[in-house]
C-alpha atoms as an extended CHARMM CRD file, in Angstrom:
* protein
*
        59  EXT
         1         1  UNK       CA            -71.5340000000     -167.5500000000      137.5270000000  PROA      1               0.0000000000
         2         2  UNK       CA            -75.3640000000     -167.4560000000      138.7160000000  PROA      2               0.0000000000
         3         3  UNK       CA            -76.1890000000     -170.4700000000      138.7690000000  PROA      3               0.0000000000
         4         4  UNK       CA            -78.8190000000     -170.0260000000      135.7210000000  PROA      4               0.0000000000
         5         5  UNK       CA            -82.7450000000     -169.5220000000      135.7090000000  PROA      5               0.0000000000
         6         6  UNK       CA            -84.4000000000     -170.8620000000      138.6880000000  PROA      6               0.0000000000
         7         7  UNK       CA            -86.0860000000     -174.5720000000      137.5910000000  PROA      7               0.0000000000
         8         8  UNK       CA            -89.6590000000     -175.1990000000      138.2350000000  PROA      8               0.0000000000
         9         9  UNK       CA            -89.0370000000     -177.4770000000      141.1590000000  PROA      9               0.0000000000
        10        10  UNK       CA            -92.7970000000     -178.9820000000      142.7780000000  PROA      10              0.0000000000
        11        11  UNK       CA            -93.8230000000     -176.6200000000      145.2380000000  PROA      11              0.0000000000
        12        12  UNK       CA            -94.8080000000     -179.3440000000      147.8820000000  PROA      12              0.0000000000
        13        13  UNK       CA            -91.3210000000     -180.0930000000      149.1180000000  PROA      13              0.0000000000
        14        14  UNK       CA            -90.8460000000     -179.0010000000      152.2280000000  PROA      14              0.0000000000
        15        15  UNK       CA            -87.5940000000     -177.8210000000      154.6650000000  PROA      15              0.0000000000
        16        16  UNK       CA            -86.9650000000     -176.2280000000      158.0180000000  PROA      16              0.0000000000
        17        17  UNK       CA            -85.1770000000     -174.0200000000      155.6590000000  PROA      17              0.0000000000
        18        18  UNK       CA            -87.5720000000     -172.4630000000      153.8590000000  PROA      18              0.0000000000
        19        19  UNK       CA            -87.6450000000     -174.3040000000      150.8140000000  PROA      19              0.0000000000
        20        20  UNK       CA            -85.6360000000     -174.2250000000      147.6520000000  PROA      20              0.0000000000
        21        21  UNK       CA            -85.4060000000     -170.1610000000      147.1060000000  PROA      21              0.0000000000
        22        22  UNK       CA            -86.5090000000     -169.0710000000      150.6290000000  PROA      22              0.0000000000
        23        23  UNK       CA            -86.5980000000     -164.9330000000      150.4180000000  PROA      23              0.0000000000
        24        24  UNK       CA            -88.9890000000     -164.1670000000      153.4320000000  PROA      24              0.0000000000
        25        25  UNK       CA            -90.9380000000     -160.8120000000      153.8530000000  PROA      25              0.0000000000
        26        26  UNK       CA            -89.9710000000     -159.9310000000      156.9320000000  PROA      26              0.0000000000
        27        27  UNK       CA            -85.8810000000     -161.0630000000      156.4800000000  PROA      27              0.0000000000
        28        28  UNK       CA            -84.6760000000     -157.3960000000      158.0680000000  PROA      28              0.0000000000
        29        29  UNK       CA            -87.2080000000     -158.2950000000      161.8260000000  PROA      29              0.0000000000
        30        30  UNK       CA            -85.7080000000     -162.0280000000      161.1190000000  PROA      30              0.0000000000
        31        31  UNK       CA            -81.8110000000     -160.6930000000      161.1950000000  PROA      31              0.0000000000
        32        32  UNK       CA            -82.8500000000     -157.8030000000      163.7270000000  PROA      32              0.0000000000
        33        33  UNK       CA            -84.0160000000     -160.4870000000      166.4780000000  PROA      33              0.0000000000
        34        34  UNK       CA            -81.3970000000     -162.8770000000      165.7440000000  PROA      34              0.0000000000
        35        35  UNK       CA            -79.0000000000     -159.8920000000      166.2450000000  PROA      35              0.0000000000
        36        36  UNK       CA            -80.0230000000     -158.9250000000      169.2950000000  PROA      36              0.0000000000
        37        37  UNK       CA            -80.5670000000     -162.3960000000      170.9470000000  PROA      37              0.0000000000
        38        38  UNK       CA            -76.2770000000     -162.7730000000      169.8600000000  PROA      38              0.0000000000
        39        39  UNK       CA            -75.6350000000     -159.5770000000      171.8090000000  PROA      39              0.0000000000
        40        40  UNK       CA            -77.7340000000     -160.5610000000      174.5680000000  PROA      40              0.0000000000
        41        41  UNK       CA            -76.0030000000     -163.8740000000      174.8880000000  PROA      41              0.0000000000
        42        42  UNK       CA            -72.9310000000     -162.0780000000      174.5590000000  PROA      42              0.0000000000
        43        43  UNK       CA            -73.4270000000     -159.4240000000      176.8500000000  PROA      43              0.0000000000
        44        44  UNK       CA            -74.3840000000     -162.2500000000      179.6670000000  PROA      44              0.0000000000
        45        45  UNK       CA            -71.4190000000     -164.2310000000      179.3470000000  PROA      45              0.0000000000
        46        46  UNK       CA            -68.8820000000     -161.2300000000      178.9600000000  PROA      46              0.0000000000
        47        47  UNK       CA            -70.6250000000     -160.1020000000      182.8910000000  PROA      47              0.0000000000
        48        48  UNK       CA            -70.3280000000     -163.8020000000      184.0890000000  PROA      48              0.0000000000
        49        49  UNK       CA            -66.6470000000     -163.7810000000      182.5430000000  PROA      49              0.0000000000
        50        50  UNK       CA            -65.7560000000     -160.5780000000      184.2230000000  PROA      50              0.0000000000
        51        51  UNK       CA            -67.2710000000     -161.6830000000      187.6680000000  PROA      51              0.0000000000
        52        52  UNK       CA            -65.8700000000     -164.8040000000      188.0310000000  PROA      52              0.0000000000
        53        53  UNK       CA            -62.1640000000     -163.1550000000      186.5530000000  PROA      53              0.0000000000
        54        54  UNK       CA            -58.8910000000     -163.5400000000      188.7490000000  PROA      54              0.0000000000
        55        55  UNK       CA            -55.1320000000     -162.9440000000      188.7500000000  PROA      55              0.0000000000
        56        56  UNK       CA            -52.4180000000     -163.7770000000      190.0120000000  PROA      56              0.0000000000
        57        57  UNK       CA            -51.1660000000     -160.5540000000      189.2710000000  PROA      57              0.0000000000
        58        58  UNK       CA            -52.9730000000     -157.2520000000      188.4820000000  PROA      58              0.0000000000
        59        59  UNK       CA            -51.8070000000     -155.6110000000      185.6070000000  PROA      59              0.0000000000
């Protein structure tokens, strides 16, 4: 359930992707900035949430 060997697919095609088997260096700093750019957008809109909040009736 692999998929098989990898084929010898020409090594000028090109994608935004990285390409057919795309396994870059530097994957964990990749993940690690993504990560925190979620949290920051998170974190941003859970303080304009809680700012702009109101009820009717407080709990």
């Amino acid at each position: 359930q692999g998929g098989g060997q990898r084929y010898p697919y020409p090594k000028e095609v090109w994608s935004p992707a990285g390409g057919w088997w795309s396994r870059p260096s530097n994957w964990k700093a990749n993940t690690a900035v993504a990560f925190a750019g979620i949290l920051a957008i998170t974190y941003g809109v859970w303080n304009i949430s809680a700012e702009r909040e109101w009820r009717h009736n407080e709990p």
